Amino acid sequence: MKWLIFAGKNILRNRRRSLITVLITAVGTAGILISGGFALFTYESLQEMAARDSGHLIVAHKNFFTSDEDTPMQYGLDNAAEMRKRLEQDSGVRMALPRVQFSGLLSNGDKSSVFVGMGVDPAGEFYTKGPALTVASGTTLSAAPKADAPAEIMLGTELARQMKAVPGTLLTLLSTTTNGSLNALDVTVCGTVSTGVPDVDKRLVYVNIATAQHLLVTDRVSTLSVYLKDTGQTDVMRTQVAAQFPLQTVQTWRDQAYYYEAVRSLYNRIFGLLGIVIVVMVGFAISNTLTMAVVERTREIGTLRALGTLPQQIVGVFVLEGMILGGAGSLCGMLTALSTTFIFLFADFQMPPPPGRSVGYPLQINFSPSLYLLTTLVLVLLSVTAAWFVSRKMAAKPIVEALTHV
Amino acid sequence: MSATAATADATLLCLSGVTKTYRMGEATVPALREVSLAIQPGEFTALMGSSGSGKSTILNICGLVDRPDCGTVELDGKDTGTLDEQALTLVRRENIGFIFQGFNLVPVMTTFENVEYPLFLSGVPAGERRQRVSEMLTKVGLADLERRRPDELSGGQRQRVAIARALVKMPKLIIADEPTANLDSATSNQIVGVMHELGRMIGTTFLIATHDPRLTVLCDRVITMNDGVLQ
Ligand SMILES: Nc1ncnc2c1ncn2[C@@H]1O[C@H](COP(=O)(O)OP(=O)(O)OP(=O)(O)O)[C@@H](O)[C@H]1O
Ligand SMILES: [Mg+2]
């Protein structure tokens, strides 16, 4: 306690210098916490987007992800309806959605364009997609289409522009069937949608799963996308579902989230480097301050040593000083980061669209207790190490030399 | 053998054949040449000599803050040459007090805290510390100034604080290197008076280096140094 008071008084000797050190540490801490919180927010958003897109778990034929099909739907699931029922019985599963992936040509009579299509169950699909899918015009596919009505199609905005299609336009889908012949189907545009990724919107087609199966002449589905109630349960549920369907493969959203993984590894590098730079900067500031303090107090150190203070007690005082400086700095930094987090929560700042996307997203900063704890720990440890490093030589200096220091 | 042992028992500090040489680049400066000296408990000894005669050097060796190149230093009959830095520090902590020419008080500590520091180092409990420090400050006449910091005190007052800090742990030996050199003559007289009086009262041994002839009249013993040898 006495040592701590002594250390505190020593810090107040040169208030301006200590204040600047604390400020630098605070700015550094806030920098790490704010940029780290932003990275975490981005990861979380991308995670959510990826999971919304693919489903938390994707159940497919065991060759589906590894081999190319010879004919469409060769590696499809046969008894999807029954599997879906079994999956949805689990209390951890929100829903299981069948999907048919297909591709072909879309024609408006004058010209045609390649599409990448998805046959979906409209009731579940557009509910789970949520904000990941923006309806630009018209409506989404009807959940319960009338038997005599023409089949509906929903287009990506870019594709709709190419086809000069608006809701109500008649188009023709052309695709290869499961037995290798060509099939065509007349469809009516019910709406246009945007995913926010222009490259996807240029090819995107949604139809009712029944329409897709009719076009391909199949009753199989490509995959079953399982949406969980809790993303955190992904790995647990994957094991469980894999055991339930030993003949099929089960992937998680992470296996499919190439964009998420790419952004994550890029951000980890950028923010990791930033963090290292900040830590080095703070380390220099603190060791500089403490070095000056040690040199200024040479004669006093000699006096204290003569009076019977052990070298490690001298070092201990400087270590405490480093701890106070580093601790005060990171505390101020934490408060700054915390208030910034709050301001951003209510201020609704928008980030420009990320590479390859057409819409921006809100700038938010996540609060992560473990990031706060880790940052403080690293910075306090750093100041303590710096203090130990710069004072240990002086504490071991011959006393007479220290006493005659001017 | 038994005769020397008997004298060593009574002697507080015993230097024999102590030599110290400083190297200044190529040249070597002999600061002490084969100095032998015995200090008895309770002695009030003055060390006189011209500047550069080696007073500070021998005091540093006596105070165990420096080591001789050759020769032995025995405190209480125990050779200190074999002790490591750690052990020497503990010997100083319990046995030796210092009074410096420049006072060397800790500027961020109050009068009270400066005097309390050696007791704190020795692990004296807070209540006892409080009492002993107050008594000591009363003895040096600074009872009213215990909350002041060194920069709020005059030179004479600062040196009183230093004397209190040296004496409060009741050490066997006090080393004072020119304790009055930074003070005017009236203040010097008071400081010398205080040291002498308290030294007698507590029974502490004083070893004082000085240029001040007035100090010597109060001393039991005056040693004169010249060019690294005792006269
Ligand atoms: N660190 C050192 N390096 C080199 N020479 C030194 C050192 N310390 C002392 N000396 C030399 O050793 C000799 C004795 O010095 P010392 O300080 O003991 O003298 P002193 O009697 O205390 O002098 P003063 O009255 O000026 O304090 C002097 O010649 C001095 O120049
Ligand atoms: Mg001297």
XYZ file of C-alpha atoms and ligand atoms in Angstrom:
669
model
C 0.000 0.000 0.000
C 2.802 2.391 1.009
C 4.671 1.514 -2.192
C 1.541 2.202 -4.230
C 1.131 5.634 -2.613
C 4.797 6.350 -3.252
C 4.388 5.301 -6.907
C 1.292 7.486 -7.232
C 3.148 10.490 -5.822
C 6.026 9.856 -8.206
C 3.613 9.898 -11.133
C 2.303 13.280 -10.002
C 5.850 14.713 -9.941
C 5.679 15.568 -13.607
C 1.964 15.863 -14.195
C 2.162 17.040 -17.764
C 4.376 14.184 -18.822
C 2.248 11.598 -17.040
C -0.918 13.087 -18.496
C 0.458 12.860 -22.015
C 1.480 9.246 -21.447
C -1.973 8.391 -20.123
C -3.533 10.177 -23.093
C -1.408 8.281 -25.600
C -2.278 4.997 -23.914
C -5.949 5.978 -23.839
C -5.988 6.885 -27.523
C -4.195 3.632 -28.330
C -6.620 1.574 -26.258
C -9.627 3.316 -27.757
C -8.154 2.782 -31.217
C -7.770 -0.943 -30.634
C -11.201 -1.312 -29.047
C -13.048 0.745 -31.650
C -11.399 -0.835 -34.680
C -11.624 -4.281 -33.086
C -15.279 -3.693 -32.213
C -15.943 -2.607 -35.775
C -14.254 -5.754 -37.112
C -16.328 -7.889 -34.743
C -19.501 -6.126 -35.849
C -18.582 -6.752 -39.470
C -17.907 -10.434 -38.776
C -21.202 -10.751 -36.977
C -23.143 -9.043 -39.789
C -21.466 -11.165 -42.431
C -22.068 -14.254 -40.344
C -25.727 -13.457 -40.083
C -25.906 -12.707 -43.795
C -24.127 -15.932 -44.684
C -26.347 -17.981 -42.380
C -29.481 -16.325 -43.742
C -28.343 -17.090 -47.236
C -27.327 -20.729 -46.976
C -29.048 -21.822 -43.773
C -27.038 -22.824 -40.731
C -26.767 -26.386 -41.955
C -27.001 -27.671 -45.502
C -28.054 -31.302 -45.902
C -27.236 -32.798 -49.309
C -26.400 -36.000 -51.156
C -22.983 -37.174 -50.078
C -21.474 -36.380 -53.505
C -23.213 -33.038 -53.882
C -20.372 -30.804 -52.682
C -17.499 -32.884 -54.036
C -18.427 -34.143 -57.515
C -19.901 -32.499 -60.588
C -23.219 -33.954 -61.701
C -23.399 -35.650 -65.113
C -27.051 -34.720 -65.470
C -29.084 -32.185 -63.478
C -30.204 -33.382 -60.049
C -28.072 -36.544 -60.267
C -26.970 -35.888 -56.676
C -30.313 -34.614 -55.442
C -32.223 -35.751 -52.377
C -35.038 -38.198 -53.059
C -37.175 -38.148 -49.966
C -36.885 -34.479 -49.098
C -40.413 -34.099 -47.749
C -39.936 -36.851 -45.209
C -36.455 -35.590 -44.232
C -37.853 -32.109 -43.815
C -40.513 -33.378 -41.455
C -37.945 -35.238 -39.351
C -35.626 -32.220 -39.192
C -38.370 -29.823 -38.192
C -39.335 -32.064 -35.278
C -36.124 -31.040 -33.481
C -36.717 -28.211 -31.022
C -33.476 -26.491 -32.039
C -34.581 -26.213 -35.680
C -36.607 -23.219 -36.786
C -37.258 -24.648 -40.243
C -35.795 -26.809 -42.962
C -36.173 -25.434 -46.490
C -35.835 -27.522 -49.655
C -34.053 -25.896 -52.576
C -33.541 -26.837 -56.184
C -30.506 -25.326 -57.876
C -30.683 -25.104 -61.637
C -29.461 -22.976 -64.483
C -30.257 -22.318 -68.092
C -31.394 -19.554 -70.388
C -34.047 -16.939 -69.784
C -35.688 -15.497 -72.887
C -38.064 -12.633 -73.518
C -38.659 -13.625 -77.137
C -36.147 -11.125 -78.524
C -33.050 -12.105 -76.599
C -31.947 -14.521 -73.919
C -29.558 -14.513 -71.010
C -27.957 -17.062 -68.727
C -29.570 -17.402 -65.315
C -28.706 -19.147 -62.086
C -31.981 -20.268 -60.584
C -33.243 -21.450 -57.278
C -36.461 -23.303 -56.722
C -37.686 -22.424 -53.255
C -40.511 -22.839 -50.833
C -41.752 -19.209 -50.844
C -43.417 -19.393 -47.444
C -40.191 -20.095 -45.558
C -37.623 -18.692 -47.921
C -38.588 -15.042 -48.008
C -39.219 -15.029 -44.300
C -35.703 -16.255 -43.456
C -33.957 -14.093 -46.043
C -35.284 -10.990 -44.316
C -33.198 -7.891 -44.948
C -30.711 -9.846 -47.089
C -33.170 -9.596 -49.965
C -34.733 -6.315 -51.042
C -37.860 -6.422 -53.189
C -37.316 -3.735 -55.838
C -40.668 -4.032 -57.568
C -43.750 -6.262 -57.522
C -44.103 -8.971 -54.902
C -42.322 -12.140 -53.850
C -43.503 -15.526 -55.131
C -46.939 -16.544 -53.863
C -46.813 -18.971 -51.014
C -49.833 -20.886 -52.324
C -50.032 -20.462 -56.116
C -53.352 -21.238 -57.806
C -53.210 -24.449 -59.766
C -54.399 -22.890 -63.026
C -52.316 -19.698 -62.773
C -49.104 -19.429 -64.876
C -45.890 -20.172 -63.020
C -44.312 -17.176 -61.289
C -40.706 -16.006 -61.499
C -38.778 -13.458 -59.489
C -35.732 -11.822 -61.107
C -32.646 -10.111 -59.897
C -32.844 -6.392 -60.687
C -29.951 -6.491 -63.165
C -31.360 -9.487 -64.989
C -34.786 -7.802 -65.126
C -33.216 -4.735 -66.691
C -31.478 -6.850 -69.347
C -34.737 -8.666 -70.122
C -36.677 -5.373 -70.021
C -38.968 -7.187 -67.606
C -41.353 -5.630 -65.110
C -43.948 -7.394 -62.963
C -46.419 -9.017 -65.345
C -43.956 -9.574 -68.206
C -44.069 -13.039 -69.775
C -40.722 -14.851 -70.111
C -39.560 -18.345 -71.031
C -37.207 -20.523 -68.974
C -35.035 -22.993 -70.883
C -33.144 -25.759 -69.090
C -31.832 -29.287 -69.448
C -33.994 -31.913 -67.745
C -32.768 -34.790 -65.618
C -32.847 -37.105 -68.612
C -30.764 -34.746 -70.729
C -33.407 -33.267 -73.006
C -34.234 -29.562 -73.274
C -37.362 -28.213 -71.636
C -39.041 -24.822 -71.776
C -41.554 -23.237 -69.445
C -43.513 -19.999 -69.719
C -43.411 -17.879 -66.602
C -44.827 -14.542 -65.462
C -42.641 -12.032 -63.616
C -44.101 -11.339 -60.175
C -41.329 -9.120 -58.863
C -37.694 -8.084 -58.935
C -35.257 -8.329 -56.044
C -31.771 -7.200 -55.139
C -29.257 -9.035 -52.964
C -26.941 -6.026 -52.888
C -24.348 -7.867 -54.976
C -24.632 -6.712 -58.631
C -22.909 -9.835 -59.949
C -25.540 -12.007 -58.299
C -28.455 -9.756 -59.317
C -27.356 -10.143 -62.960
C -28.163 -13.891 -62.960
C -30.615 -14.373 -60.112
C -33.880 -16.236 -60.640
C -36.286 -17.482 -57.978
C -39.187 -19.776 -58.811
C -41.443 -21.962 -56.742
C -39.797 -25.279 -56.034
C -42.642 -27.056 -57.849
C -41.982 -24.921 -60.954
C -38.293 -25.858 -60.892
C -39.061 -29.539 -60.428
C -41.572 -29.357 -63.277
C -38.980 -27.718 -65.549
C -36.294 -30.270 -64.719
C -38.759 -33.162 -64.675
C -37.767 -34.391 -61.240
C -39.161 -34.778 -57.751
C -35.784 -34.457 -56.105
C -34.429 -31.371 -54.381
C -30.780 -30.229 -54.398
C -30.416 -29.432 -50.723
C -32.272 -28.962 -47.486
C -31.272 -25.780 -45.711
C -31.702 -26.062 -41.973
C -32.277 -22.827 -40.048
C -31.509 -23.055 -36.341
C -32.934 -21.008 -33.522
C -29.430 -20.272 -32.250
C -26.393 -19.771 -34.503
C -24.170 -20.782 -31.585
C -25.604 -24.298 -31.757
C -24.375 -24.788 -35.315
C -21.605 -27.271 -34.550
C -23.639 -29.244 -32.025
C -26.562 -29.524 -34.404
C -24.317 -30.440 -37.299
C -23.103 -33.502 -35.422
C -26.640 -34.376 -34.438
C -28.079 -34.008 -37.947
C -25.150 -35.864 -39.487
C -25.889 -38.771 -37.152
C -29.568 -38.579 -38.071
C -28.844 -38.827 -41.810
C -25.726 -40.968 -42.163
C -26.184 -41.337 -45.946
C -26.098 -37.584 -46.562
C -23.450 -34.896 -46.019
C -24.041 -31.957 -43.729
C -22.150 -28.701 -44.182
C -22.395 -25.585 -42.045
C -22.921 -22.032 -43.253
C -19.236 -21.459 -42.556
C -18.229 -24.011 -45.184
C -20.186 -22.013 -47.728
C -19.360 -18.503 -46.551
C -16.430 -17.750 -48.821
C -17.040 -14.024 -48.640
C -17.214 -14.083 -44.858
C -13.996 -16.055 -44.555
C -12.199 -13.794 -47.057
C -13.278 -10.590 -45.320
C -12.471 -12.066 -41.962
C -8.940 -13.043 -42.864
C -8.361 -9.656 -44.530
C -9.713 -7.722 -41.550
C -7.836 -9.900 -39.107
C -4.640 -8.958 -40.880
C -5.437 -5.259 -41.192
C -6.672 -4.804 -37.652
C -4.054 -7.160 -36.263
C -1.335 -5.013 -37.813
C -3.046 -1.851 -36.580
C -3.174 -3.346 -33.095
C 0.512 -4.228 -33.156
C 1.411 -0.713 -34.347
C -0.663 0.814 -31.547
C 0.826 -1.482 -28.924
C 4.361 -0.637 -30.080
C 3.503 3.074 -30.031
C 2.108 2.899 -26.512
C 5.090 0.809 -25.450
C 7.458 3.503 -26.691
C 5.508 6.281 -24.984
C 5.488 4.523 -21.640
C 9.123 3.425 -21.729
C 10.151 6.921 -22.769
C 8.311 8.488 -19.832
C 9.695 5.951 -17.394
C 13.231 6.254 -18.739
C 13.111 9.993 -18.127
C 11.752 9.396 -14.638
C 14.474 6.855 -13.861
C 17.277 9.141 -15.057
C 15.883 12.159 -13.223
C 15.682 10.189 -10.029
C 19.154 8.640 -10.179
C 20.415 10.385 -7.048
C 17.237 9.561 -5.179
C 17.578 5.925 -6.187
C 21.135 5.996 -4.803
C 19.830 7.498 -1.549
C 17.055 4.926 -1.201
C 19.542 2.130 -1.906
C 21.935 3.490 0.744
C 19.059 3.557 3.246
C 18.577 -0.161 2.676
C 16.085 -0.391 -0.168
C 16.634 -3.547 -2.198
C 17.136 -3.211 -5.969
C 13.952 -5.183 -6.578
C 12.024 -2.771 -4.351
C 13.254 0.130 -6.492
C 12.211 -1.762 -9.629
C 8.917 -2.555 -7.913
C 8.107 1.136 -7.476
C 8.712 1.778 -11.172
C 6.666 -1.267 -12.109
C 3.806 0.106 -10.012
C 4.193 3.449 -11.757
C 4.048 1.705 -15.127
C 0.991 -0.202 -13.985
C -0.783 2.978 -12.877
C 0.068 4.785 -16.114
C -0.936 1.842 -18.292
C -4.006 1.068 -16.204
C -5.243 4.667 -16.147
C -4.596 4.945 -19.871
C -6.499 1.813 -20.770
C -9.344 2.746 -18.413
C -9.728 6.120 -20.152
C -9.459 4.351 -23.503
C -12.169 1.882 -22.517
C -14.510 4.660 -21.486
C -13.851 6.453 -24.768
C -14.488 3.296 -26.782
C -17.616 2.534 -24.783
C -19.098 5.979 -25.345
C -18.180 5.792 -29.039
C -20.006 2.459 -29.226
C -23.079 4.081 -27.720
C -22.923 7.113 -29.979
C -22.709 4.890 -33.063
C -25.572 2.777 -31.789
C -27.892 5.776 -31.943
C -26.254 7.949 -34.591
C -26.807 5.586 -37.577
C -23.629 6.305 -39.537
C -23.559 4.502 -42.888
C -20.519 2.718 -44.292
C -19.971 2.834 -48.066
C -20.715 -0.451 -49.892
C -17.973 -3.043 -49.424
C -16.111 -4.289 -52.534
C -18.460 -6.089 -54.949
C -21.636 -4.852 -53.254
C -24.074 -2.102 -54.144
C -25.476 -1.160 -50.733
C -23.729 0.217 -47.673
C -24.378 -0.909 -44.132
C -24.702 0.826 -40.779
C -21.435 1.538 -38.988
C -21.617 -0.052 -35.577
C -19.064 -1.110 -33.006
C -19.509 -4.283 -31.047
C -18.792 -4.364 -27.351
C -16.766 -7.446 -26.576
C -15.794 -7.941 -22.924
C -13.032 -10.345 -23.896
C -11.547 -7.780 -26.306
C -11.641 -5.154 -23.556
C -10.069 -7.520 -21.078
C -7.384 -8.693 -23.473
C -6.469 -5.146 -24.537
C -6.171 -3.925 -20.956
C -4.184 -6.971 -20.011
C -1.769 -6.536 -22.920
C -1.285 -2.810 -22.287
C -0.825 -3.131 -18.531
C 1.543 -6.035 -19.043
C 3.396 -3.956 -21.608
C 3.770 -0.986 -19.235
C 4.892 -3.256 -16.445
C 7.471 -4.903 -18.683
C 8.664 -1.508 -19.937
C 9.003 -0.264 -16.340
C 10.915 -3.348 -15.315
C 13.159 -3.084 -18.337
C 14.101 0.592 -17.955
C 14.576 0.577 -14.171
C 16.410 -2.676 -13.583
C 19.793 -1.320 -14.766
C 19.509 1.791 -12.628
C 18.523 -0.207 -9.577
C 21.650 -2.331 -9.964
C 23.936 0.666 -10.572
C 26.706 1.125 -7.971
C 25.276 3.300 -5.193
C 28.207 5.710 -5.091
C 27.817 6.366 -8.786
C 24.105 6.998 -8.395
C 24.677 9.302 -5.415
C 27.204 11.463 -7.257
C 24.982 11.715 -10.348
C 24.222 15.359 -11.148
C 44.691 -15.093 17.423
C 42.553 -14.928 20.535
C 43.830 -11.425 21.300
C 42.761 -10.045 17.910
C 39.406 -11.721 18.268
C 38.886 -10.007 21.594
C 39.560 -6.544 20.145
C 37.394 -7.244 17.121
C 34.532 -8.060 19.464
C 34.575 -4.638 21.065
C 35.252 -2.749 17.834
C 32.186 -1.643 15.840
C 33.943 -1.071 12.566
C 37.341 -2.344 11.590
C 39.112 -1.497 8.347
C 42.439 -3.134 7.612
C 44.667 -2.614 4.606
C 41.873 -0.946 2.644
C 42.972 0.228 -0.787
C 40.875 1.917 -3.437
C 42.126 3.065 -6.798
C 40.146 4.924 -9.456
C 40.947 4.661 -13.088
C 40.690 7.838 -15.150
C 41.341 6.635 -18.668
C 45.058 5.782 -18.758
C 45.925 7.287 -15.369
C 45.109 5.637 -12.048
C 44.146 7.738 -9.036
C 44.921 6.110 -5.691
C 42.112 7.329 -3.400
C 42.978 5.123 -0.405
C 46.308 3.455 0.282
C 46.332 0.588 2.778
C 44.117 2.361 5.289
C 43.492 0.675 8.616
C 41.018 2.119 11.059
C 39.045 0.921 14.069
C 35.942 2.705 15.309
C 34.631 1.934 18.777
C 30.915 1.898 19.598
C 29.588 5.311 20.611
C 32.554 7.219 19.258
C 31.974 10.603 17.658
C 34.714 10.769 15.043
C 35.590 13.574 12.654
C 37.513 12.997 9.472
C 39.420 16.055 8.282
C 41.547 16.563 5.253
C 41.934 18.610 2.163
C 39.747 18.160 -0.865
C 40.555 14.961 -2.697
C 42.305 13.387 0.274
C 39.898 10.418 0.218
C 37.371 11.261 2.948
C 34.293 10.454 0.880
C 35.883 7.297 -0.432
C 36.587 5.912 3.023
C 33.146 6.958 4.276
C 31.450 5.142 1.411
C 33.412 2.027 2.255
C 32.564 2.363 5.963
C 28.902 2.860 5.052
C 28.974 -0.335 2.963
C 27.828 1.477 -0.176
C 31.205 0.860 -1.796
C 33.733 -1.950 -1.670
C 37.526 -1.667 -1.356
C 39.831 -3.065 -4.022
C 41.915 -4.763 -1.311
C 41.634 -5.081 2.446
C 38.800 -6.061 4.732
C 35.893 -4.219 6.307
C 34.428 -5.794 9.407
C 31.227 -4.593 11.012
C 30.567 -5.975 14.477
C 33.401 -8.418 13.914
C 31.861 -9.839 10.746
C 33.648 -9.574 7.426
C 31.426 -7.760 4.926
C 33.562 -8.657 1.899
C 31.815 -11.992 1.499
C 28.307 -10.523 1.481
C 26.450 -10.050 -1.766
C 24.560 -6.897 -2.756
C 21.332 -8.185 -1.237
C 22.895 -9.038 2.127
C 24.851 -5.755 2.256
C 21.610 -3.864 1.663
C 19.998 -5.616 4.620
C 23.040 -4.910 6.827
C 22.818 -1.198 5.891
C 19.074 -1.185 6.433
C 19.416 -2.344 10.045
C 22.754 -0.871 11.103
C 23.762 2.228 9.191
C 22.259 5.704 8.824
C 23.338 8.318 6.306
C 23.430 12.102 6.407
C 24.353 13.688 3.089
C 25.784 17.033 2.170
C 22.825 17.693 -0.149
C 20.224 16.383 2.365
C 18.909 13.868 -0.207
C 15.348 13.871 1.070
C 12.691 12.286 -1.118
C 10.921 15.331 -2.608
C 7.473 13.741 -2.924
C 7.444 12.601 0.693
C 6.477 14.813 3.608
C 8.792 15.344 6.558
C 6.949 12.595 8.364
C 7.136 10.141 5.477
C 10.833 10.781 4.909
C 11.608 9.959 8.528
C 9.197 7.035 8.505
C 10.750 5.418 5.434
C 13.608 3.482 7.147
C 11.175 2.084 9.736
C 8.797 1.066 6.958
C 11.679 -0.725 5.209
C 12.504 -2.593 8.406
C 8.896 -3.715 8.728
C 8.064 -1.781 11.890
C 4.267 -1.786 12.415
C 2.414 1.420 11.533
C 1.435 2.356 15.093
C 4.974 2.074 16.376
C 6.264 3.944 13.345
C 3.889 6.823 14.027
C 5.103 7.077 17.629
C 8.809 6.776 16.927
C 8.719 9.266 14.058
C 6.829 11.807 16.175
C 9.303 11.438 19.005
C 12.232 11.837 16.673
C 10.732 14.903 14.979
C 10.170 16.462 18.397
C 13.810 15.796 19.253
C 15.064 17.586 16.139
C 12.541 20.372 16.711
C 10.328 19.769 13.693
C 7.161 18.477 15.366
C 5.078 21.229 13.731
C 6.405 20.653 10.251
C 5.643 16.969 9.716
C 3.163 17.651 6.902
C 5.580 19.870 4.973
C 7.414 18.673 1.931
C 11.198 19.217 1.593
C 10.779 22.121 -0.838
C 8.783 23.958 1.845
C 11.654 23.715 4.352
C 14.863 25.719 4.856
C 18.270 24.087 4.466
C 18.714 23.703 8.198
C 15.261 22.180 8.571
C 15.941 19.753 5.749
C 19.138 18.595 7.368
C 17.241 18.073 10.623
C 14.815 15.874 8.740
C 17.789 13.963 7.357
C 19.239 13.573 10.852
C 15.892 12.306 12.115
C 15.693 9.883 9.174
C 19.189 8.575 9.960
C 18.584 8.241 13.688
C 15.014 6.981 13.809
C 15.963 3.336 13.316
C 18.629 3.674 16.066
C 21.470 2.455 13.867
C 24.851 1.440 15.229
C 26.674 3.740 12.850
C 25.900 7.034 11.165
C 27.902 8.160 8.186
C 27.801 11.910 7.545
C 29.722 13.272 4.578
C 30.128 17.029 5.005
C 26.687 17.443 6.597
C 27.130 21.187 7.129
C 28.839 22.167 3.892
C 25.596 23.483 2.346
C 24.567 25.482 5.424
C 25.450 28.921 6.803
C 27.588 28.968 9.928
C 24.808 29.649 12.435
C 22.729 26.812 11.039
C 25.811 24.585 10.900
C 26.367 25.108 14.577
C 22.794 24.115 15.364
C 23.012 21.024 13.167
C 26.278 19.941 14.755
C 24.708 20.515 18.157
C 21.692 18.397 17.290
C 23.821 15.560 15.929
C 26.092 15.548 18.924
C 23.316 15.712 21.458
C 21.144 13.028 19.860
C 24.153 10.830 19.146
C 25.006 10.921 22.840
C 21.396 10.350 23.852
C 20.901 7.349 21.619
C 24.455 6.098 21.865
C 25.062 6.060 18.156
C 28.490 6.056 16.598
C 29.157 8.965 14.254
C 31.702 9.137 11.476
C 31.715 12.629 10.004
C 33.785 13.975 7.147
C 34.163 17.743 7.381
C 36.216 20.782 6.560
C 34.642 22.648 9.450
C 37.078 23.055 12.398
C 34.218 24.078 14.729
C 32.793 20.596 14.395
C 35.967 18.978 15.629
C 35.838 20.507 19.104
C 32.799 18.371 19.909
C 34.365 15.177 18.630
C 35.919 12.390 20.676
C 38.447 11.822 17.989
C 39.719 13.682 14.966
C 41.432 11.822 12.152
C 43.252 13.714 9.454
C 43.624 12.306 5.994
C 46.154 13.193 3.425
C 46.461 11.719 -0.054
C 44.663 8.540 0.825
C 46.410 7.782 4.090
C 45.442 8.478 7.703
C 47.813 10.735 9.622
N 34.397 8.147 -9.277
C 35.663 8.560 -9.284
N 36.388 8.425 -10.389
C 37.677 8.823 -10.429
N 38.299 9.362 -9.401
C 37.636 9.543 -8.275
C 36.270 9.148 -8.145
N 35.844 9.416 -6.894
C 36.891 9.972 -6.278
N 37.980 10.060 -7.082
C 39.292 10.563 -6.742
O 39.689 9.929 -5.544
C 40.319 10.854 -4.699
C 39.597 10.910 -3.357
O 38.307 11.462 -3.557
P 37.301 11.735 -2.383
O 35.999 12.130 -3.001
O 37.300 10.566 -1.487
O 37.937 12.964 -1.663
P 37.356 13.877 -0.501
O 38.359 13.897 0.566
O 35.984 13.434 -0.170
O 37.276 15.284 -1.209
P 36.240 16.463 -0.954
O 36.689 17.132 0.293
O 36.406 17.313 -2.152
O 34.907 15.834 -0.860
C 40.313 12.192 -5.421
O 41.549 12.370 -6.045
C 39.268 12.042 -6.472
O 39.570 12.782 -7.612
Mg 34.022 14.242 -0.290
